[in-house]
PDB file of C-alpha atoms in Angstrom:
ATOM      1  CA  CYS U 139      50.559  56.099  43.843  1.00  0.00           C
ATOM      2  CA  ARG U 140      46.882  56.763  44.555  1.00  0.00           C
ATOM      3  CA  CYS U 141      45.086  53.864  46.232  1.00  0.00           C
ATOM      4  CA  PRO U 142      41.256  53.877  45.935  1.00  0.00           C
ATOM      5  CA  GLU U 143      40.970  52.908  49.625  1.00  0.00           C
ATOM      6  CA  CYS U 144      44.015  54.544  51.273  1.00  0.00           C
ATOM      7  CA  GLY U 145      44.536  57.663  49.187  1.00  0.00           C
ATOM      8  CA  SER U 146      47.975  58.912  48.113  1.00  0.00           C
ATOM      9  CA  ILE U 147      50.876  56.589  49.062  1.00  0.00           C
ATOM     10  CA  PRO U 148      54.560  57.564  48.633  1.00  0.00           C
ATOM     11  CA  LEU U 149      56.703  55.006  46.816  1.00  0.00           C
ATOM     12  CA  GLY U 150      60.371  54.286  47.202  1.00  0.00           C
ATOM     13  CA  SER U 151      62.706  53.735  44.249  1.00  0.00           C
ATOM     14  CA  GLN U 152      62.587  49.953  44.723  1.00  0.00           C
ATOM     15  CA  ASP U 153      58.781  50.070  44.703  1.00  0.00           C
ATOM     16  CA  VAL U 154      58.766  52.057  41.466  1.00  0.00           C
ATOM     17  CA  ASP U 155      61.130  49.577  39.786  1.00  0.00           C
ATOM     18  CA  ALA U 156      58.780  46.748  40.715  1.00  0.00           C
ATOM     19  CA  LEU U 157      55.677  48.394  39.239  1.00  0.00           C
ATOM     20  CA  VAL U 158      54.530  47.071  35.861  1.00  0.00           C
ATOM     21  CA  LEU U 159      51.451  48.180  33.948  1.00  0.00           C
ATOM     22  CA  ASN U 160      48.794  45.498  33.589  1.00  0.00           C
ATOM     23  CA  GLU U 161      48.330  45.955  29.843  1.00  0.00           C
ATOM     24  CA  GLU U 162      45.434  43.496  29.604  1.00  0.00           C
ATOM     25  CA  TRP U 163      43.584  45.545  32.240  1.00  0.00           C
ATOM     26  CA  LEU U 164      44.258  48.734  30.254  1.00  0.00           C
ATOM     27  CA  ARG U 165      42.966  47.226  27.006  1.00  0.00           C
ATOM     28  CA  GLN U 166      39.794  45.954  28.676  1.00  0.00           C
ATOM     29  CA  LYS U 167      39.121  49.324  30.346  1.00  0.00           C
ATOM     30  CA  LEU U 168      39.599  51.159  27.041  1.00  0.00           C
ATOM     31  CA  ARG U 169      37.095  48.800  25.420  1.00  0.00           C
ATOM     32  CA  MET U 170      34.589  49.669  28.147  1.00  0.00           C
ATOM     33  CA  ALA U 171      35.229  53.398  27.608  1.00  0.00           C
ATOM     34  CA  PHE U 172      34.118  52.983  23.977  1.00  0.00           C
ATOM     35  CA  GLU U 173      31.293  50.567  24.850  1.00  0.00           C
ATOM     36  CA  ILE U 174      32.775  47.966  22.512  1.00  0.00           C
ATOM     37  CA  ASN U 175      30.635  44.850  22.261  1.00  0.00           C
ATOM     38  CA  SER U 176      32.053  42.108  24.483  1.00  0.00           C
ATOM     39  CA  ARG U 177      31.664  39.611  21.629  1.00  0.00           C
ATOM     40  CA  ASP U 178      34.426  41.437  19.744  1.00  0.00           C
ATOM     41  CA  GLY U 179      37.755  40.002  20.855  1.00  0.00           C
ATOM     42  CA  ILE U 180      41.069  41.852  21.147  1.00  0.00           C
ATOM     43  CA  ASP U 181      43.429  41.022  18.275  1.00  0.00           C
ATOM     44  CA  GLN U 182      47.162  41.695  18.353  1.00  0.00           C
ATOM     45  CA  VAL U 183      47.940  42.904  14.820  1.00  0.00           C
ATOM     46  CA  GLY U 184      51.599  43.813  15.312  1.00  0.00           C
ATOM     47  CA  GLN U 185      54.340  44.191  17.896  1.00  0.00           C
ATOM     48  CA  GLY U 186      52.790  46.427  20.544  1.00  0.00           C
ATOM     49  CA  ILE U 187      49.676  47.058  18.394  1.00  0.00           C
ATOM     50  CA  TRP U 188      46.140  45.800  19.141  1.00  0.00           C
ATOM     51  CA  ARG U 189      42.727  46.051  17.518  1.00  0.00           C
ATOM     52  CA  LEU U 190      40.375  46.559  20.475  1.00  0.00           C
ATOM     53  CA  GLY U 191      37.199  46.021  18.451  1.00  0.00           C
ATOM     54  CA  ASN U 192      34.619  48.241  16.744  1.00  0.00           C
ATOM     55  CA  SER U 193      33.051  51.321  18.296  1.00  0.00           C
ATOM     56  CA  ARG U 194      29.924  52.213  16.285  1.00  0.00           C
ATOM     57  CA  SER U 195      31.331  50.293  13.303  1.00  0.00           C
ATOM     58  CA  THR U 196      34.682  52.125  13.555  1.00  0.00           C
ATOM     59  CA  PRO U 197      37.751  49.992  14.407  1.00  0.00           C
ATOM     60  CA  VAL U 198      39.680  51.154  17.493  1.00  0.00           C
ATOM     61  CA  ILE U 199      43.461  50.585  17.412  1.00  0.00           C
ATOM     62  CA  LEU U 200      45.809  50.824  20.411  1.00  0.00           C
ATOM     63  CA  ALA U 201      49.598  51.092  20.020  1.00  0.00           C
ATOM     64  CA  ARG U 202      52.361  51.452  22.582  1.00  0.00           C
ATOM     65  CA  ASN U 203      54.329  53.734  20.266  1.00  0.00           C
ATOM     66  CA  LEU U 204      53.224  56.074  17.476  1.00  0.00           C
ATOM     67  CA  ASN U 205      56.405  55.459  15.483  1.00  0.00           C
ATOM     68  CA  ASP U 206      55.566  51.752  15.159  1.00  0.00           C
ATOM     69  CA  LEU U 207      52.483  52.751  13.145  1.00  0.00           C
ATOM     70  CA  LEU U 208      54.226  55.422  11.080  1.00  0.00           C
ATOM     71  CA  ARG U 209      56.944  52.970  10.039  1.00  0.00           C
ATOM     72  CA  ASN U 210      54.287  50.589   8.706  1.00  0.00           C
ATOM     73  CA  PRO U 211      51.617  52.782   7.019  1.00  0.00           C
ATOM     74  CA  GLY U 212      49.967  49.840   5.263  1.00  0.00           C
ATOM     75  CA  LEU U 213      49.019  48.183   8.554  1.00  0.00           C
ATOM     76  CA  LEU U 214      46.305  50.707   9.412  1.00  0.00           C
ATOM     77  CA  GLU U 215      44.923  50.683   5.880  1.00  0.00           C
ATOM     78  CA  GLY U 216      44.401  46.931   6.130  1.00  0.00           C
ATOM     79  CA  LEU U 217      42.329  47.337   9.307  1.00  0.00           C
ATOM     80  CA  ARG U 218      39.684  49.571   7.787  1.00  0.00           C
ATOM     81  CA  VAL U 219      36.105  48.342   7.431  1.00  0.00           C
ATOM     82  CA  ARG U 220      34.898  48.990   3.866  1.00  0.00           C
ATOM     83  CA  ASP U 221      37.271  51.951   3.468  1.00  0.00           C
ATOM     84  CA  GLY U 222      35.805  53.530   6.592  1.00  0.00           C
ATOM     85  CA  SER U 223      37.521  55.651   9.236  1.00  0.00           C
ATOM     86  CA  LEU U 224      39.716  54.527  12.132  1.00  0.00           C
ATOM     87  CA  ARG U 225      40.305  55.581  15.737  1.00  0.00           C
ATOM     88  CA  VAL U 226      43.922  55.226  16.857  1.00  0.00           C
ATOM     89  CA  ILE U 227      45.109  55.481  20.468  1.00  0.00           C
ATOM     90  CA  THR U 228      48.787  56.140  21.249  1.00  0.00           C
ATOM     91  CA  PRO U 229      50.792  58.256  23.704  1.00  0.00           C
ATOM     92  CA  ARG U 230      51.967  61.569  22.284  1.00  0.00           C
ATOM     93  CA  PRO U 231      55.693  61.617  21.407  1.00  0.00           C
ATOM     94  CA  VAL U 232      57.638  64.492  22.939  1.00  0.00           C
ATOM     95  CA  GLY U 233      57.551  67.567  20.694  1.00  0.00           C
ATOM     96  CA  LEU U 234      54.872  66.339  18.261  1.00  0.00           C
ATOM     97  CA  THR U 235      52.111  68.935  17.764  1.00  0.00           C
ATOM     98  CA  THR U 236      50.636  68.030  14.358  1.00  0.00           C
ATOM     99  CA  HIS U 237      48.293  65.249  13.316  1.00  0.00           C
ATOM    100  CA  PRO U 238      50.416  62.337  12.059  1.00  0.00           C
ATOM    101  CA  PHE U 239      47.778  60.444  10.060  1.00  0.00           C
ATOM    102  CA  ALA U 240      45.460  60.866   7.110  1.00  0.00           C
ATOM    103  CA  GLN U 241      42.377  63.038   7.526  1.00  0.00           C
ATOM    104  CA  ASP U 242      39.976  60.141   8.097  1.00  0.00           C
ATOM    105  CA  ILE U 243      42.001  58.654  10.973  1.00  0.00           C
ATOM    106  CA  GLU U 244      41.062  60.047  14.400  1.00  0.00           C
ATOM    107  CA  TRP U 245      44.147  60.194  16.620  1.00  0.00           C
ATOM    108  CA  LEU U 246      43.302  59.899  20.324  1.00  0.00           C
ATOM    109  CA  VAL U 247      46.252  60.858  22.535  1.00  0.00           C
ATOM    110  CA  LEU U 248      46.208  58.462  25.486  1.00  0.00           C
ATOM    111  CA  GLU U 249      47.202  60.953  28.184  1.00  0.00           C
ATOM    112  CA  GLU U 250      44.923  63.727  26.875  1.00  0.00           C
ATOM    113  CA  ARG U 251      41.707  62.028  25.757  1.00  0.00           C
ATOM    114  CA  PHE U 252      41.206  59.568  28.614  1.00  0.00           C
ATOM    115  CA  ALA U 253      40.690  59.960  32.370  1.00  0.00           C
ATOM    116  CA  PHE U 254      41.204  57.420  35.173  1.00  0.00           C
ATOM    117  CA  TYR U 255      38.841  57.630  38.135  1.00  0.00           C
ATOM    118  CA  GLY U 256      37.332  55.123  40.541  1.00  0.00           C
ATOM    119  CA  GLY U 257      38.971  52.121  38.877  1.00  0.00           C
ATOM    120  CA  ALA U 258      37.549  52.948  35.443  1.00  0.00           C
ATOM    121  CA  ILE U 259      38.776  54.761  32.333  1.00  0.00           C
ATOM    122  CA  SER U 260      36.516  57.258  30.597  1.00  0.00           C
ATOM    123  CA  PHE U 261      36.827  58.807  27.126  1.00  0.00           C
ATOM    124  CA  ILE U 262      36.979  62.614  27.034  1.00  0.00           C
ATOM    125  CA  GLU U 263      34.926  63.948  24.135  1.00  0.00           C
ATOM    126  CA  PRO U 264      36.221  67.118  22.378  1.00  0.00           C
ATOM    127  CA  SER U 265      34.778  70.321  23.824  1.00  0.00           C
ATOM    128  CA  ASP U 266      33.395  71.487  20.469  1.00  0.00           C
ATOM    129  CA  GLN U 267      33.364  70.627  16.759  1.00  0.00           C
ATOM    130  CA  ARG U 268      36.179  73.062  15.944  1.00  0.00           C
ATOM    131  CA  SER U 269      38.603  71.450  18.398  1.00  0.00           C
ATOM    132  CA  ALA U 270      37.735  68.057  16.915  1.00  0.00           C
ATOM    133  CA  MET U 271      38.578  69.205  13.390  1.00  0.00           C
ATOM    134  CA  LEU U 272      41.758  71.224  13.981  1.00  0.00           C
ATOM    135  CA  PRO U 273      44.138  68.282  14.421  1.00  0.00           C
ATOM    136  CA  HIS U 274      43.128  66.878  11.029  1.00  0.00           C
ATOM    137  CA  GLU U 275      43.699  69.991   8.931  1.00  0.00           C
ATOM    138  CA  THR U 276      47.389  69.252   8.286  1.00  0.00           C
ATOM    139  CA  ALA U 277      46.492  65.879   6.727  1.00  0.00           C
ATOM    140  CA  ASP U 278      43.896  67.333   4.327  1.00  0.00           C
ATOM    141  CA  VAL U 279      44.405  67.000   0.559  1.00  0.00           C
ATOM    142  CA  ARG U 280      46.324  70.019  -0.758  1.00  0.00           C
ATOM    143  CA  TYR U 281      48.339  68.959  -3.818  1.00  0.00           C
ATOM    144  CA  GLY U 282      46.151  66.925  -6.142  1.00  0.00           C
ATOM    145  CA  PRO U 283      45.551  63.681  -4.205  1.00  0.00           C
ATOM    146  CA  PHE U 284      48.341  64.436  -1.679  1.00  0.00           C
ATOM    147  CA  ALA U 285      48.365  65.961   1.792  1.00  0.00           C
ATOM    148  CA  VAL U 286      50.325  69.179   2.317  1.00  0.00           C
ATOM    149  CA  ASP U 287      53.334  67.215   3.606  1.00  0.00           C
ATOM    150  CA  PHE U 288      52.883  64.364   1.074  1.00  0.00           C
ATOM    151  CA  ARG U 289      52.668  61.889   3.988  1.00  0.00           C
ATOM    152  CA  SER U 290      49.323  60.583   2.702  1.00  0.00           C
ATOM    153  CA  VAL U 291      47.647  60.178  -0.677  1.00  0.00           C
ATOM    154  CA  LYS U 292      43.970  59.698  -1.475  1.00  0.00           C
ATOM    155  CA  LEU U 293      43.408  56.898  -3.973  1.00  0.00           C
ATOM    156  CA  PRO U 294      39.918  56.176  -5.375  1.00  0.00           C
ATOM    157  CA  GLY U 295      38.513  53.011  -3.857  1.00  0.00           C
ATOM    158  CA  HIS U 296      41.075  52.968  -1.040  1.00  0.00           C
ATOM    159  CA  GLY U 297      40.684  56.289   0.760  1.00  0.00           C
ATOM    160  CA  HIS U 298      43.738  57.886   2.391  1.00  0.00           C
ATOM    161  CA  ILE U 299      46.950  55.848   2.242  1.00  0.00           C
ATOM    162  CA  ASN U 300      49.700  56.784   4.689  1.00  0.00           C
ATOM    163  CA  LEU U 301      53.259  56.988   3.381  1.00  0.00           C
ATOM    164  CA  THR U 302      56.736  56.739   4.866  1.00  0.00           C
ATOM    165  CA  GLU U 303      59.065  59.761   4.794  1.00  0.00           C
ATOM    166  CA  ALA U 304      61.005  58.283   1.855  1.00  0.00           C
ATOM    167  CA  GLN U 305      57.837  57.580  -0.145  1.00  0.00           C
ATOM    168  CA  ALA U 306      56.565  61.100   0.567  1.00  0.00           C
ATOM    169  CA  ALA U 307      59.910  62.547  -0.571  1.00  0.00           C
ATOM    170  CA  VAL U 308      59.702  60.707  -3.913  1.00  0.00           C
ATOM    171  CA  PHE U 309      56.132  61.853  -4.571  1.00  0.00           C
ATOM    172  CA  SER U 310      57.060  65.422  -3.582  1.00  0.00           C
ATOM    173  CA  ALA U 311      60.009  65.376  -5.998  1.00  0.00           C
ATOM    174  CA  LEU U 312      57.870  64.055  -8.834  1.00  0.00           C
ATOM    175  CA  TRP U 313      55.235  66.686  -8.097  1.00  0.00           C
ATOM    176  CA  SER U 314      57.815  69.475  -8.305  1.00  0.00           C
ATOM    177  CA  PHE U 315      58.536  68.579 -11.947  1.00  0.00           C
ATOM    178  CA  LYS U 316      54.849  69.265 -12.841  1.00  0.00           C
ATOM    179  CA  GLY U 317      54.383  66.107 -14.875  1.00  0.00           C
ATOM    180  CA  GLU U 318      57.527  66.495 -16.971  1.00  0.00           C
ATOM    181  CA  PRO U 319      59.349  63.143 -17.483  1.00  0.00           C
ATOM    182  CA  MET U 320      62.601  63.009 -15.526  1.00  0.00           C
ATOM    183  CA  ARG U 321      65.470  60.574 -15.155  1.00  0.00           C
ATOM    184  CA  ALA U 322      65.637  58.522 -11.979  1.00  0.00           C
ATOM    185  CA  GLU U 323      68.877  60.029 -10.702  1.00  0.00           C
ATOM    186  CA  ARG U 324      67.483  63.562 -10.820  1.00  0.00           C
ATOM    187  CA  ILE U 325      64.288  62.533  -9.028  1.00  0.00           C
ATOM    188  CA  MET U 326      66.159  60.699  -6.275  1.00  0.00           C
ATOM    189  CA  ALA U 327      68.599  63.594  -5.869  1.00  0.00           C
ATOM    190  CA  LYS U 328      65.645  65.963  -5.487  1.00  0.00           C
ATOM    191  CA  ALA U 329      64.150  63.583  -2.900  1.00  0.00           C
ATOM    192  CA  GLY U 330      67.472  63.373  -1.055  1.00  0.00           C
ATOM    193  CA  LEU U 331      67.583  59.568  -1.253  1.00  0.00           C
ATOM    194  CA  LYS U 332      70.316  57.124  -2.281  1.00  0.00           C
ATOM    195  CA  SER U 333      68.049  54.545  -3.967  1.00  0.00           C
ATOM    196  CA  GLU U 334      68.550  54.121  -7.708  1.00  0.00           C
ATOM    197  CA  LYS U 335      64.894  54.186  -8.800  1.00  0.00           C
ATOM    198  CA  PRO U 336      61.764  55.858  -7.387  1.00  0.00           C
ATOM    199  CA  ILE U 337      59.966  52.510  -7.074  1.00  0.00           C
ATOM    200  CA  ASP U 338      62.661  51.145  -4.743  1.00  0.00           C
ATOM    201  CA  VAL U 339      61.182  52.844  -1.656  1.00  0.00           C
ATOM    202  CA  PHE U 340      57.702  51.479  -2.459  1.00  0.00           C
ATOM    203  CA  LYS U 341      58.644  47.807  -2.759  1.00  0.00           C
ATOM    204  CA  VAL U 342      57.173  45.625  -0.019  1.00  0.00           C
ATOM    205  CA  LYS U 343      59.837  44.011   2.155  1.00  0.00           C
ATOM    206  CA  ALA U 344      59.745  40.242   2.513  1.00  0.00           C
ATOM    207  CA  LYS U 345      58.957  40.448   6.233  1.00  0.00           C
ATOM    208  CA  ASP U 346      55.919  42.676   5.526  1.00  0.00           C
ATOM    209  CA  LYS U 347      54.371  40.742   2.609  1.00  0.00           C
ATOM    210  CA  ASP U 348      51.765  39.027   4.791  1.00  0.00           C
ATOM    211  CA  LYS U 349      50.744  42.224   6.591  1.00  0.00           C
ATOM    212  CA  PRO U 350      47.370  43.630   5.483  1.00  0.00           C
ATOM    213  CA  GLY U 351      47.663  46.851   3.475  1.00  0.00           C
ATOM    214  CA  ALA U 352      51.450  46.639   3.105  1.00  0.00           C
ATOM    215  CA  ASP U 353      51.148  46.915  -0.691  1.00  0.00           C
ATOM    216  CA  LEU U 354      48.921  50.012  -0.736  1.00  0.00           C
ATOM    217  CA  PRO U 355      51.747  52.598  -1.118  1.00  0.00           C
ATOM    218  CA  LEU U 356      53.089  50.566  -4.060  1.00  0.00           C
ATOM    219  CA  MET U 357      49.583  50.454  -5.525  1.00  0.00           C
ATOM    220  CA  ALA U 358      49.393  54.260  -5.264  1.00  0.00           C
ATOM    221  CA  TYR U 359      52.783  54.607  -6.967  1.00  0.00           C
ATOM    222  CA  ARG U 360      51.751  52.405  -9.890  1.00  0.00           C
ATOM    223  CA  ALA U 361      48.463  54.289 -10.249  1.00  0.00           C
ATOM    224  CA  LEU U 362      50.063  57.760 -10.274  1.00  0.00           C
ATOM    225  CA  VAL U 363      53.505  57.363 -11.853  1.00  0.00           C
ATOM    226  CA  VAL U 364      54.083  56.695 -15.566  1.00  0.00           C
ATOM    227  CA  THR U 365      57.356  54.954 -16.399  1.00  0.00           C
ATOM    228  CA  GLN U 366      59.137  54.979 -19.751  1.00  0.00           C
ATOM    229  CA  ARG U 367      61.487  52.076 -19.054  1.00  0.00           C
ATOM    230  CA  ARG U 368      63.443  52.172 -22.302  1.00  0.00           C
ATOM    231  CA  GLU U 369      64.263  55.858 -21.855  1.00  0.00           C
ATOM    232  CA  GLY U 370      64.554  55.571 -18.058  1.00  0.00           C
ATOM    233  CA  LEU U 371      62.058  58.393 -17.494  1.00  0.00           C
ATOM    234  CA  TYR U 372      59.413  58.860 -14.808  1.00  0.00           C
ATOM    235  CA  ALA U 373      56.522  61.301 -14.630  1.00  0.00           C
ATOM    236  CA  MET U 374      53.415  61.997 -12.552  1.00  0.00           C
ATOM    237  CA  PRO U 375      50.647  63.234 -14.893  1.00  0.00           C
ATOM    238  CA  CYS U 376      48.386  64.456 -12.081  1.00  0.00           C
ATOM    239  CA  ALA U 377      51.007  67.099 -11.224  1.00  0.00           C
ATOM    240  CA  TYR U 378      50.748  68.505 -14.754  1.00  0.00           C
ATOM    241  CA  LEU U 379      46.958  68.577 -14.604  1.00  0.00           C
ATOM    242  CA  GLU U 380      47.039  70.388 -11.276  1.00  0.00           C
ATOM    243  CA  SER U 381      49.463  73.001 -12.651  1.00  0.00           C
ATOM    244  CA  MET U 382      46.970  73.818 -15.426  1.00  0.00           C
ATOM    245  CA  VAL U 383      44.152  74.587 -12.988  1.00  0.00           C
ATOM    246  CA  PRO U 384      43.798  78.357 -12.284  1.00  0.00           C
ATOM    247  CA  HIS U 385      44.359  79.273  -8.623  1.00  0.00           C
TER     248      HIS U 385
END
């Protein structure tokens, strides 16, 4: 442990077990790093997830774990200001090298984009414009309104909407049929899921109904997928339109 007054101090195993991060201190120091107005309070918006305030009109979100955000894609969408961008701070999971969010969400890796010195935390700006843009390329729109991995979809009036793996698999399966109506069992088999109908993975769970933005993936599904209930067929017209465009 490095003490500001004494320098480096070795710690025994019992000392390490007794150390606990002062999370309130960390949140306040991160707010100072972004020069967030002190009148903006810190709001806990989920388990281990906080909204630190606005930095130049852009909401700043801190989460203990990236997976907590990926499991609830509608949460971030509900925190946007007039469909604007977001800045999200999390540690980097082991082995993750690609950008996990939509293109308009700036992911700030806690251990890489911040420095601790002299009792304060400072934000490390990217060295150049190219390095700032590279992490977002994987989330760019590639297939109609979808990202290359189908983990986000751009919906007019709502911007980029993040999707779960199951939701992305359903959209990817529908896209592969190029707008041709298909029965539910074939779509779900293509997606590798056990649910009976495509809409099943988009339904909002009871525990998430009050969470802001939880219904956005379902809204995207209803906007993009045409259902013929009597025949039990499903199709995504935008996939057909995209297939007709010369490449």
